[in-house]
PDB file of C-alpha atoms in Angstrom:
ATOM      1  CA  UNK A   1     -69.424 -54.677 -34.098  1.00  0.00           C
ATOM      2  CA  UNK A   2     -72.538 -55.608 -36.423  1.00  0.00           C
ATOM      3  CA  UNK A   3     -71.954 -55.749 -40.265  1.00  0.00           C
ATOM      4  CA  UNK A   4     -74.323 -52.740 -41.248  1.00  0.00           C
ATOM      5  CA  UNK A   5     -72.691 -50.687 -38.541  1.00  0.00           C
ATOM      6  CA  UNK A   6     -69.094 -51.648 -40.104  1.00  0.00           C
ATOM      7  CA  UNK A   7     -70.614 -51.075 -43.555  1.00  0.00           C
ATOM      8  CA  UNK A   8     -71.238 -47.616 -42.549  1.00  0.00           C
ATOM      9  CA  UNK A   9     -68.082 -46.929 -40.433  1.00  0.00           C
ATOM     10  CA  UNK A  10     -66.056 -48.117 -43.830  1.00  0.00           C
ATOM     11  CA  UNK A  11     -68.012 -46.109 -45.975  1.00  0.00           C
ATOM     12  CA  UNK A  12     -67.827 -43.064 -44.225  1.00  0.00           C
ATOM     13  CA  UNK A  13     -64.121 -43.802 -43.366  1.00  0.00           C
ATOM     14  CA  UNK A  14     -63.237 -43.792 -47.075  1.00  0.00           C
ATOM     15  CA  UNK A  15     -65.448 -41.246 -48.377  1.00  0.00           C
ATOM     16  CA  UNK A  16     -63.218 -38.360 -48.625  1.00  0.00           C
ATOM     17  CA  UNK A  17     -60.288 -40.513 -50.302  1.00  0.00           C
ATOM     18  CA  UNK A  18     -62.488 -41.774 -53.208  1.00  0.00           C
ATOM     19  CA  UNK A  19     -65.256 -40.284 -55.566  1.00  0.00           C
ATOM     20  CA  UNK A  20     -68.857 -40.615 -54.418  1.00  0.00           C
ATOM     21  CA  UNK A  21     -69.741 -43.324 -57.145  1.00  0.00           C
ATOM     22  CA  UNK A  22     -66.829 -45.518 -55.992  1.00  0.00           C
ATOM     23  CA  UNK A  23     -67.826 -45.588 -52.144  1.00  0.00           C
ATOM     24  CA  UNK A  24     -70.200 -48.497 -52.198  1.00  0.00           C
ATOM     25  CA  UNK A  25     -68.218 -50.819 -54.650  1.00  0.00           C
ATOM     26  CA  UNK A  26     -64.911 -50.078 -52.697  1.00  0.00           C
ATOM     27  CA  UNK A  27     -66.511 -50.655 -49.218  1.00  0.00           C
ATOM     28  CA  UNK A  28     -67.993 -54.105 -50.508  1.00  0.00           C
ATOM     29  CA  UNK A  29     -64.196 -55.012 -51.490  1.00  0.00           C
ATOM     30  CA  UNK A  30     -63.002 -53.881 -48.296  1.00  0.00           C
ATOM     31  CA  UNK A  31     -65.434 -55.645 -46.313  1.00  0.00           C
ATOM     32  CA  UNK A  32     -64.909 -59.212 -48.338  1.00  0.00           C
ATOM     33  CA  UNK A  33     -61.136 -58.889 -48.263  1.00  0.00           C
ATOM     34  CA  UNK A  34     -60.342 -57.891 -44.832  1.00  0.00           C
ATOM     35  CA  UNK A  35     -63.252 -58.788 -42.758  1.00  0.00           C
ATOM     36  CA  UNK A  36     -64.674 -61.995 -44.687  1.00  0.00           C
ATOM     37  CA  UNK A  37     -68.118 -59.923 -44.698  1.00  0.00           C
ATOM     38  CA  UNK A  38     -70.261 -59.967 -47.948  1.00  0.00           C
ATOM     39  CA  UNK A  39     -73.530 -58.496 -48.795  1.00  0.00           C
ATOM     40  CA  UNK A  40     -75.483 -61.281 -47.268  1.00  0.00           C
ATOM     41  CA  UNK A  41     -73.511 -60.914 -43.928  1.00  0.00           C
ATOM     42  CA  UNK A  42     -74.439 -57.052 -44.200  1.00  0.00           C
ATOM     43  CA  UNK A  43     -78.240 -57.698 -45.087  1.00  0.00           C
ATOM     44  CA  UNK A  44     -78.464 -60.179 -41.992  1.00  0.00           C
ATOM     45  CA  UNK A  45     -76.298 -57.612 -40.003  1.00  0.00           C
ATOM     46  CA  UNK A  46     -74.493 -60.229 -38.406  1.00  0.00           C
ATOM     47  CA  UNK A  47     -71.849 -59.850 -35.657  1.00  0.00           C
ATOM     48  CA  UNK A  48     -68.428 -59.085 -37.294  1.00  0.00           C
ATOM     49  CA  UNK A  49     -66.291 -60.232 -34.282  1.00  0.00           C
ATOM     50  CA  UNK A  50     -63.360 -58.023 -34.925  1.00  0.00           C
ATOM     51  CA  UNK A  51     -61.869 -55.626 -32.469  1.00  0.00           C
ATOM     52  CA  UNK A  52     -62.622 -52.139 -33.129  1.00  0.00           C
ATOM     53  CA  UNK A  53     -58.879 -51.150 -32.724  1.00  0.00           C
ATOM     54  CA  UNK A  54     -57.978 -53.727 -35.535  1.00  0.00           C
ATOM     55  CA  UNK A  55     -60.874 -52.240 -37.873  1.00  0.00           C
ATOM     56  CA  UNK A  56     -59.629 -48.441 -37.302  1.00  0.00           C
ATOM     57  CA  UNK A  57     -55.852 -49.676 -37.893  1.00  0.00           C
ATOM     58  CA  UNK A  58     -56.952 -51.302 -41.290  1.00  0.00           C
ATOM     59  CA  UNK A  59     -59.380 -48.326 -42.054  1.00  0.00           C
ATOM     60  CA  UNK A  60     -56.476 -45.821 -41.650  1.00  0.00           C
ATOM     61  CA  UNK A  61     -54.045 -47.788 -43.836  1.00  0.00           C
ATOM     62  CA  UNK A  62     -56.575 -48.384 -46.708  1.00  0.00           C
ATOM     63  CA  UNK A  63     -57.811 -44.877 -46.713  1.00  0.00           C
ATOM     64  CA  UNK A  64     -54.160 -43.689 -46.645  1.00  0.00           C
ATOM     65  CA  UNK A  65     -53.462 -45.602 -49.778  1.00  0.00           C
ATOM     66  CA  UNK A  66     -56.755 -44.665 -51.521  1.00  0.00           C
ATOM     67  CA  UNK A  67     -55.996 -41.221 -50.919  1.00  0.00           C
ATOM     68  CA  UNK A  68     -52.525 -41.527 -52.632  1.00  0.00           C
ATOM     69  CA  UNK A  69     -54.382 -42.825 -55.859  1.00  0.00           C
ATOM     70  CA  UNK A  70     -53.634 -46.407 -55.505  1.00  0.00           C
ATOM     71  CA  UNK A  71     -56.563 -48.717 -56.982  1.00  0.00           C
ATOM     72  CA  UNK A  72     -58.332 -50.922 -54.330  1.00  0.00           C
ATOM     73  CA  UNK A  73     -57.390 -53.718 -56.550  1.00  0.00           C
ATOM     74  CA  UNK A  74     -53.954 -53.333 -55.775  1.00  0.00           C
ATOM     75  CA  UNK A  75     -54.180 -52.609 -52.028  1.00  0.00           C
ATOM     76  CA  UNK A  76     -56.530 -55.843 -51.180  1.00  0.00           C
ATOM     77  CA  UNK A  77     -54.018 -57.923 -53.699  1.00  0.00           C
ATOM     78  CA  UNK A  78     -56.916 -59.431 -55.934  1.00  0.00           C
ATOM     79  CA  UNK A  79     -60.129 -58.863 -57.685  1.00  0.00           C
ATOM     80  CA  UNK A  80     -62.980 -61.262 -58.885  1.00  0.00           C
ATOM     81  CA  UNK A  81     -63.064 -62.514 -62.580  1.00  0.00           C
ATOM     82  CA  UNK A  82     -65.859 -64.192 -63.482  1.00  0.00           C
ATOM     83  CA  UNK A  83     -65.967 -67.201 -61.229  1.00  0.00           C
ATOM     84  CA  UNK A  84     -62.172 -66.885 -60.293  1.00  0.00           C
ATOM     85  CA  UNK A  85     -59.924 -64.831 -57.915  1.00  0.00           C
ATOM     86  CA  UNK A  86     -57.100 -63.227 -59.586  1.00  0.00           C
ATOM     87  CA  UNK A  87     -54.065 -62.128 -57.595  1.00  0.00           C
ATOM     88  CA  UNK A  88     -52.646 -58.774 -58.512  1.00  0.00           C
ATOM     89  CA  UNK A  89     -49.593 -56.393 -58.095  1.00  0.00           C
ATOM     90  CA  UNK A  90     -48.160 -53.463 -59.824  1.00  0.00           C
ATOM     91  CA  UNK A  91     -46.539 -55.974 -62.365  1.00  0.00           C
ATOM     92  CA  UNK A  92     -50.170 -56.928 -63.954  1.00  0.00           C
ATOM     93  CA  UNK A  93     -52.939 -54.798 -65.430  1.00  0.00           C
ATOM     94  CA  UNK A  94     -56.350 -55.157 -63.310  1.00  0.00           C
ATOM     95  CA  UNK A  95     -58.517 -57.139 -65.509  1.00  0.00           C
ATOM     96  CA  UNK A  96     -61.800 -55.082 -66.628  1.00  0.00           C
ATOM     97  CA  UNK A  97     -65.347 -55.761 -67.207  1.00  0.00           C
ATOM     98  CA  UNK A  98     -65.057 -55.759 -71.028  1.00  0.00           C
ATOM     99  CA  UNK A  99     -62.461 -58.433 -70.604  1.00  0.00           C
ATOM    100  CA  UNK A 100     -64.837 -60.463 -68.811  1.00  0.00           C
ATOM    101  CA  UNK A 101     -67.683 -59.924 -71.213  1.00  0.00           C
ATOM    102  CA  UNK A 102     -65.469 -61.285 -74.225  1.00  0.00           C
ATOM    103  CA  UNK A 103     -64.344 -64.110 -72.010  1.00  0.00           C
ATOM    104  CA  UNK A 104     -68.278 -64.979 -71.036  1.00  0.00           C
ATOM    105  CA  UNK A 105     -68.913 -64.635 -74.783  1.00  0.00           C
ATOM    106  CA  UNK A 106     -66.488 -67.473 -75.189  1.00  0.00           C
ATOM    107  CA  UNK A 107     -67.797 -69.552 -72.668  1.00  0.00           C
ATOM    108  CA  UNK A 108     -71.182 -69.254 -73.604  1.00  0.00           C
ATOM    109  CA  UNK A 109     -70.494 -70.229 -77.348  1.00  0.00           C
ATOM    110  CA  UNK A 110     -68.700 -73.147 -76.224  1.00  0.00           C
ATOM    111  CA  UNK A 111     -65.272 -73.955 -77.123  1.00  0.00           C
ATOM    112  CA  UNK A 112     -64.368 -76.274 -80.016  1.00  0.00           C
ATOM    113  CA  UNK A 113     -61.237 -78.261 -79.519  1.00  0.00           C
ATOM    114  CA  UNK A 114     -58.936 -78.435 -76.674  1.00  0.00           C
ATOM    115  CA  UNK A 115     -55.739 -76.463 -76.824  1.00  0.00           C
ATOM    116  CA  UNK A 116     -56.188 -72.766 -76.100  1.00  0.00           C
ATOM    117  CA  UNK A 117     -53.555 -69.962 -76.232  1.00  0.00           C
ATOM    118  CA  UNK A 118     -53.598 -66.761 -74.499  1.00  0.00           C
ATOM    119  CA  UNK A 119     -51.455 -63.952 -76.094  1.00  0.00           C
ATOM    120  CA  UNK A 120     -50.187 -60.991 -73.776  1.00  0.00           C
ATOM    121  CA  UNK A 121     -51.720 -62.827 -70.742  1.00  0.00           C
ATOM    122  CA  UNK A 122     -50.928 -60.327 -68.234  1.00  0.00           C
ATOM    123  CA  UNK A 123     -52.404 -61.504 -64.903  1.00  0.00           C
ATOM    124  CA  UNK A 124     -53.585 -64.451 -66.519  1.00  0.00           C
ATOM    125  CA  UNK A 125     -57.463 -63.803 -65.969  1.00  0.00           C
ATOM    126  CA  UNK A 126     -58.285 -65.052 -69.663  1.00  0.00           C
ATOM    127  CA  UNK A 127     -56.854 -68.266 -69.701  1.00  0.00           C
ATOM    128  CA  UNK A 128     -57.314 -68.885 -65.521  1.00  0.00           C
ATOM    129  CA  UNK A 129     -61.095 -68.446 -66.168  1.00  0.00           C
ATOM    130  CA  UNK A 130     -61.322 -70.507 -69.433  1.00  0.00           C
ATOM    131  CA  UNK A 131     -59.256 -73.296 -67.725  1.00  0.00           C
ATOM    132  CA  UNK A 132     -61.498 -73.233 -64.537  1.00  0.00           C
ATOM    133  CA  UNK A 133     -64.803 -73.557 -66.499  1.00  0.00           C
ATOM    134  CA  UNK A 134     -63.621 -76.094 -68.709  1.00  0.00           C
ATOM    135  CA  UNK A 135     -61.074 -78.267 -66.835  1.00  0.00           C
ATOM    136  CA  UNK A 136     -60.268 -80.388 -69.829  1.00  0.00           C
ATOM    137  CA  UNK A 137     -58.736 -77.488 -71.422  1.00  0.00           C
ATOM    138  CA  UNK A 138     -54.948 -77.495 -72.469  1.00  0.00           C
ATOM    139  CA  UNK A 139     -54.103 -73.546 -71.460  1.00  0.00           C
ATOM    140  CA  UNK A 140     -50.915 -71.689 -72.453  1.00  0.00           C
ATOM    141  CA  UNK A 141     -50.301 -68.225 -71.514  1.00  0.00           C
ATOM    142  CA  UNK A 142     -47.834 -66.156 -73.440  1.00  0.00           C
ATOM    143  CA  UNK A 143     -46.441 -63.003 -71.614  1.00  0.00           C
ATOM    144  CA  UNK A 144     -43.017 -61.208 -71.879  1.00  0.00           C
ATOM    145  CA  UNK A 145     -42.952 -59.945 -68.255  1.00  0.00           C
ATOM    146  CA  UNK A 146     -41.540 -62.629 -65.890  1.00  0.00           C
ATOM    147  CA  UNK A 147     -43.155 -61.058 -62.951  1.00  0.00           C
ATOM    148  CA  UNK A 148     -46.555 -61.050 -64.238  1.00  0.00           C
ATOM    149  CA  UNK A 149     -46.089 -64.590 -65.180  1.00  0.00           C
ATOM    150  CA  UNK A 150     -45.148 -65.230 -61.230  1.00  0.00           C
ATOM    151  CA  UNK A 151     -48.102 -63.652 -59.987  1.00  0.00           C
ATOM    152  CA  UNK A 152     -50.397 -65.521 -62.743  1.00  0.00           C
ATOM    153  CA  UNK A 153     -48.838 -68.672 -61.535  1.00  0.00           C
ATOM    154  CA  UNK A 154     -50.168 -67.836 -57.835  1.00  0.00           C
ATOM    155  CA  UNK A 155     -53.374 -67.296 -59.336  1.00  0.00           C
ATOM    156  CA  UNK A 156     -53.581 -70.745 -61.049  1.00  0.00           C
ATOM    157  CA  UNK A 157     -52.693 -72.113 -58.119  1.00  0.00           C
ATOM    158  CA  UNK A 158     -55.180 -70.371 -55.960  1.00  0.00           C
ATOM    159  CA  UNK A 159     -57.826 -71.437 -58.361  1.00  0.00           C
ATOM    160  CA  UNK A 160     -56.732 -74.997 -58.205  1.00  0.00           C
ATOM    161  CA  UNK A 161     -55.836 -75.434 -61.884  1.00  0.00           C
ATOM    162  CA  UNK A 162     -52.605 -76.061 -63.898  1.00  0.00           C
ATOM    163  CA  UNK A 163     -51.734 -73.741 -67.084  1.00  0.00           C
ATOM    164  CA  UNK A 164     -48.618 -73.717 -69.189  1.00  0.00           C
ATOM    165  CA  UNK A 165     -46.897 -70.223 -68.809  1.00  0.00           C
ATOM    166  CA  UNK A 166     -44.323 -69.003 -71.291  1.00  0.00           C
ATOM    167  CA  UNK A 167     -41.850 -66.006 -70.657  1.00  0.00           C
ATOM    168  CA  UNK A 168     -41.712 -64.825 -74.361  1.00  0.00           C
ATOM    169  CA  UNK A 169     -41.910 -61.579 -76.214  1.00  0.00           C
ATOM    170  CA  UNK A 170     -44.802 -61.808 -78.812  1.00  0.00           C
ATOM    171  CA  UNK A 171     -42.366 -60.610 -81.807  1.00  0.00           C
ATOM    172  CA  UNK A 172     -39.851 -63.353 -80.845  1.00  0.00           C
ATOM    173  CA  UNK A 173     -39.758 -65.730 -84.016  1.00  0.00           C
ATOM    174  CA  UNK A 174     -40.010 -68.592 -81.420  1.00  0.00           C
ATOM    175  CA  UNK A 175     -43.673 -67.734 -80.780  1.00  0.00           C
ATOM    176  CA  UNK A 176     -44.443 -69.591 -84.131  1.00  0.00           C
ATOM    177  CA  UNK A 177     -42.923 -72.827 -83.170  1.00  0.00           C
ATOM    178  CA  UNK A 178     -44.503 -73.071 -79.690  1.00  0.00           C
ATOM    179  CA  UNK A 179     -47.266 -75.039 -81.119  1.00  0.00           C
ATOM    180  CA  UNK A 180     -50.665 -75.184 -82.587  1.00  0.00           C
ATOM    181  CA  UNK A 181     -54.077 -74.158 -81.109  1.00  0.00           C
ATOM    182  CA  UNK A 182     -58.023 -74.625 -81.400  1.00  0.00           C
ATOM    183  CA  UNK A 183     -58.256 -71.037 -79.742  1.00  0.00           C
ATOM    184  CA  UNK A 184     -56.283 -67.929 -79.746  1.00  0.00           C
ATOM    185  CA  UNK A 185     -57.280 -65.084 -77.659  1.00  0.00           C
ATOM    186  CA  UNK A 186     -55.815 -61.744 -76.364  1.00  0.00           C
ATOM    187  CA  UNK A 187     -56.082 -58.649 -74.746  1.00  0.00           C
ATOM    188  CA  UNK A 188     -53.050 -56.752 -76.285  1.00  0.00           C
ATOM    189  CA  UNK A 189     -51.852 -53.265 -75.593  1.00  0.00           C
ATOM    190  CA  UNK A 190     -53.918 -51.106 -77.543  1.00  0.00           C
ATOM    191  CA  UNK A 191     -54.453 -47.493 -76.197  1.00  0.00           C
ATOM    192  CA  UNK A 192     -52.547 -44.893 -77.969  1.00  0.00           C
ATOM    193  CA  UNK A 193     -49.768 -43.150 -76.018  1.00  0.00           C
ATOM    194  CA  UNK A 194     -51.619 -39.682 -77.046  1.00  0.00           C
ATOM    195  CA  UNK A 195     -54.550 -40.879 -74.954  1.00  0.00           C
ATOM    196  CA  UNK A 196     -52.718 -40.898 -71.851  1.00  0.00           C
ATOM    197  CA  UNK A 197     -53.898 -37.445 -71.066  1.00  0.00           C
ATOM    198  CA  UNK A 198     -57.438 -39.041 -70.791  1.00  0.00           C
ATOM    199  CA  UNK A 199     -56.162 -41.512 -68.421  1.00  0.00           C
ATOM    200  CA  UNK A 200     -57.105 -41.386 -64.372  1.00  0.00           C
ATOM    201  CA  UNK A 201     -54.198 -40.318 -62.489  1.00  0.00           C
ATOM    202  CA  UNK A 202     -54.747 -44.329 -60.719  1.00  0.00           C
ATOM    203  CA  UNK A 203     -53.769 -45.986 -64.172  1.00  0.00           C
ATOM    204  CA  UNK A 204     -50.959 -43.781 -65.006  1.00  0.00           C
ATOM    205  CA  UNK A 205     -49.172 -43.696 -61.456  1.00  0.00           C
ATOM    206  CA  UNK A 206     -49.990 -47.642 -60.572  1.00  0.00           C
ATOM    207  CA  UNK A 207     -50.733 -49.715 -63.443  1.00  0.00           C
ATOM    208  CA  UNK A 208     -48.089 -51.047 -66.006  1.00  0.00           C
ATOM    209  CA  UNK A 209     -47.801 -48.824 -68.979  1.00  0.00           C
ATOM    210  CA  UNK A 210     -46.432 -51.326 -71.037  1.00  0.00           C
ATOM    211  CA  UNK A 211     -49.667 -53.570 -70.622  1.00  0.00           C
ATOM    212  CA  UNK A 212     -51.780 -50.439 -72.010  1.00  0.00           C
ATOM    213  CA  UNK A 213     -50.108 -48.262 -74.251  1.00  0.00           C
ATOM    214  CA  UNK A 214     -49.073 -48.381 -77.979  1.00  0.00           C
ATOM    215  CA  UNK A 215     -47.068 -45.918 -80.042  1.00  0.00           C
ATOM    216  CA  UNK A 216     -49.383 -43.587 -82.154  1.00  0.00           C
ATOM    217  CA  UNK A 217     -46.788 -44.574 -85.198  1.00  0.00           C
ATOM    218  CA  UNK A 218     -48.228 -48.091 -85.320  1.00  0.00           C
ATOM    219  CA  UNK A 219     -51.376 -48.439 -83.409  1.00  0.00           C
ATOM    220  CA  UNK A 220     -52.098 -51.652 -84.907  1.00  0.00           C
ATOM    221  CA  UNK A 221     -48.489 -53.320 -84.280  1.00  0.00           C
ATOM    222  CA  UNK A 222     -49.701 -56.061 -81.929  1.00  0.00           C
ATOM    223  CA  UNK A 223     -52.687 -56.878 -84.145  1.00  0.00           C
ATOM    224  CA  UNK A 224     -50.418 -57.210 -87.361  1.00  0.00           C
ATOM    225  CA  UNK A 225     -48.136 -59.631 -85.217  1.00  0.00           C
ATOM    226  CA  UNK A 226     -51.229 -61.635 -83.811  1.00  0.00           C
ATOM    227  CA  UNK A 227     -52.602 -62.145 -87.231  1.00  0.00           C
ATOM    228  CA  UNK A 228     -49.096 -63.759 -88.253  1.00  0.00           C
ATOM    229  CA  UNK A 229     -49.567 -65.920 -85.090  1.00  0.00           C
ATOM    230  CA  UNK A 230     -53.222 -66.893 -85.853  1.00  0.00           C
ATOM    231  CA  UNK A 231     -52.094 -67.773 -89.347  1.00  0.00           C
ATOM    232  CA  UNK A 232     -49.262 -69.646 -88.286  1.00  0.00           C
ATOM    233  CA  UNK A 233     -50.450 -71.254 -85.189  1.00  0.00           C
ATOM    234  CA  UNK A 234     -54.281 -71.753 -85.220  1.00  0.00           C
ATOM    235  CA  UNK A 235     -55.837 -74.900 -86.232  1.00  0.00           C
ATOM    236  CA  UNK A 236     -57.923 -75.469 -89.322  1.00  0.00           C
ATOM    237  CA  UNK A 237     -61.510 -74.411 -87.858  1.00  0.00           C
ATOM    238  CA  UNK A 238     -59.823 -72.828 -85.004  1.00  0.00           C
ATOM    239  CA  UNK A 239     -61.403 -69.545 -83.572  1.00  0.00           C
ATOM    240  CA  UNK A 240     -59.751 -66.200 -82.193  1.00  0.00           C
ATOM    241  CA  UNK A 241     -60.926 -63.549 -80.005  1.00  0.00           C
ATOM    242  CA  UNK A 242     -59.109 -60.321 -79.440  1.00  0.00           C
ATOM    243  CA  UNK A 243     -59.911 -57.088 -77.753  1.00  0.00           C
ATOM    244  CA  UNK A 244     -59.764 -53.992 -79.327  1.00  0.00           C
ATOM    245  CA  UNK A 245     -59.664 -50.215 -79.429  1.00  0.00           C
ATOM    246  CA  UNK A 246     -63.268 -49.148 -80.408  1.00  0.00           C
ATOM    247  CA  UNK A 247     -61.599 -46.250 -82.578  1.00  0.00           C
ATOM    248  CA  UNK A 248     -59.651 -48.898 -84.881  1.00  0.00           C
ATOM    249  CA  UNK A 249     -62.208 -51.524 -85.159  1.00  0.00           C
ATOM    250  CA  UNK A 250     -62.731 -50.950 -88.838  1.00  0.00           C
ATOM    251  CA  UNK A 251     -59.001 -50.899 -89.301  1.00  0.00           C
ATOM    252  CA  UNK A 252     -58.626 -54.247 -87.536  1.00  0.00           C
ATOM    253  CA  UNK A 253     -61.770 -55.839 -89.119  1.00  0.00           C
ATOM    254  CA  UNK A 254     -60.100 -55.168 -92.584  1.00  0.00           C
ATOM    255  CA  UNK A 255     -56.450 -56.466 -91.268  1.00  0.00           C
ATOM    256  CA  UNK A 256     -58.176 -59.767 -90.522  1.00  0.00           C
ATOM    257  CA  UNK A 257     -60.191 -59.842 -93.534  1.00  0.00           C
ATOM    258  CA  UNK A 258     -58.357 -62.082 -95.893  1.00  0.00           C
ATOM    259  CA  UNK A 259     -58.747 -65.367 -97.737  1.00  0.00           C
ATOM    260  CA  UNK A 260     -57.429 -67.629 -95.119  1.00  0.00           C
ATOM    261  CA  UNK A 261     -59.151 -65.943 -92.257  1.00  0.00           C
ATOM    262  CA  UNK A 262     -63.436 -66.140 -92.348  1.00  0.00           C
ATOM    263  CA  UNK A 263     -66.228 -65.168 -90.428  1.00  0.00           C
ATOM    264  CA  UNK A 264     -64.602 -62.207 -89.064  1.00  0.00           C
ATOM    265  CA  UNK A 265     -66.955 -59.989 -86.712  1.00  0.00           C
ATOM    266  CA  UNK A 266     -66.478 -56.776 -84.876  1.00  0.00           C
ATOM    267  CA  UNK A 267     -68.448 -57.658 -81.150  1.00  0.00           C
ATOM    268  CA  UNK A 268     -69.663 -54.939 -78.992  1.00  0.00           C
ATOM    269  CA  UNK A 269     -69.761 -54.748 -75.010  1.00  0.00           C
ATOM    270  CA  UNK A 270     -72.981 -53.980 -72.848  1.00  0.00           C
ATOM    271  CA  UNK A 271     -72.172 -50.261 -73.602  1.00  0.00           C
ATOM    272  CA  UNK A 272     -72.610 -50.827 -77.339  1.00  0.00           C
ATOM    273  CA  UNK A 273     -68.841 -50.067 -77.839  1.00  0.00           C
ATOM    274  CA  UNK A 274     -66.978 -52.120 -80.185  1.00  0.00           C
ATOM    275  CA  UNK A 275     -64.886 -54.151 -77.930  1.00  0.00           C
ATOM    276  CA  UNK A 276     -63.812 -57.249 -79.507  1.00  0.00           C
ATOM    277  CA  UNK A 277     -63.262 -58.987 -82.855  1.00  0.00           C
ATOM    278  CA  UNK A 278     -63.777 -62.504 -83.363  1.00  0.00           C
ATOM    279  CA  UNK A 279     -63.128 -64.864 -86.412  1.00  0.00           C
ATOM    280  CA  UNK A 280     -61.974 -68.267 -87.696  1.00  0.00           C
ATOM    281  CA  UNK A 281     -59.495 -69.968 -89.946  1.00  0.00           C
TER     282      UNK A 281
END
């Protein structure tokens, strides 16, 4: 079977299981992960060299799981994040484009210093991508979920880098004694519990809620704790980047606008939404 024919076969096969606007992107993910076939192969219409029966078996399984609402990233067990491959399972939140934008901003502006702390690291996508692009960095990822750390360690190995992982609750006082850093970055839970009704079934049924949601009674609880960590563990002149809920951008800005923290700024993503806050001590 030729690659163009395979592309059409897959896209037509999954059409009833996904939304129309998802067909092309999901088809591309399936082709790349199951058949080692990328866009260039499709354009050149190369020979795939796989038996049709095997293609049908793969399509049937993927279509069934998509129909059950499972995200394609969990089905294939990985996703791309900048120039890294991040391994996934249901213990880790699927990295989003907005987080990529924040990390890209860090990379574009350069990193002053060597020691990096990624708090609430989840899949490890932030720490791994920083380390892969600046091999000299000393990166530590802090995460409460042991299963998420195991998967992150596998991703680090896949990307041929070493990262120090610490299995610890952000609210544990031991966090304040693990070291001092030149850069602290975090994508903590920030979606309100009351916003669950707006979330897709895929998110609610498959992704780890503890990595996403925070109580309406204290929506800034993680940022309050991050402020303590930053004040305690960030070296003089060090910087921080924290992904935020756009609805609380001004509240978070006010929280971090104090005498010992400077250059606090709200940063927008490509859609013009307030997406992360940055600053310096």
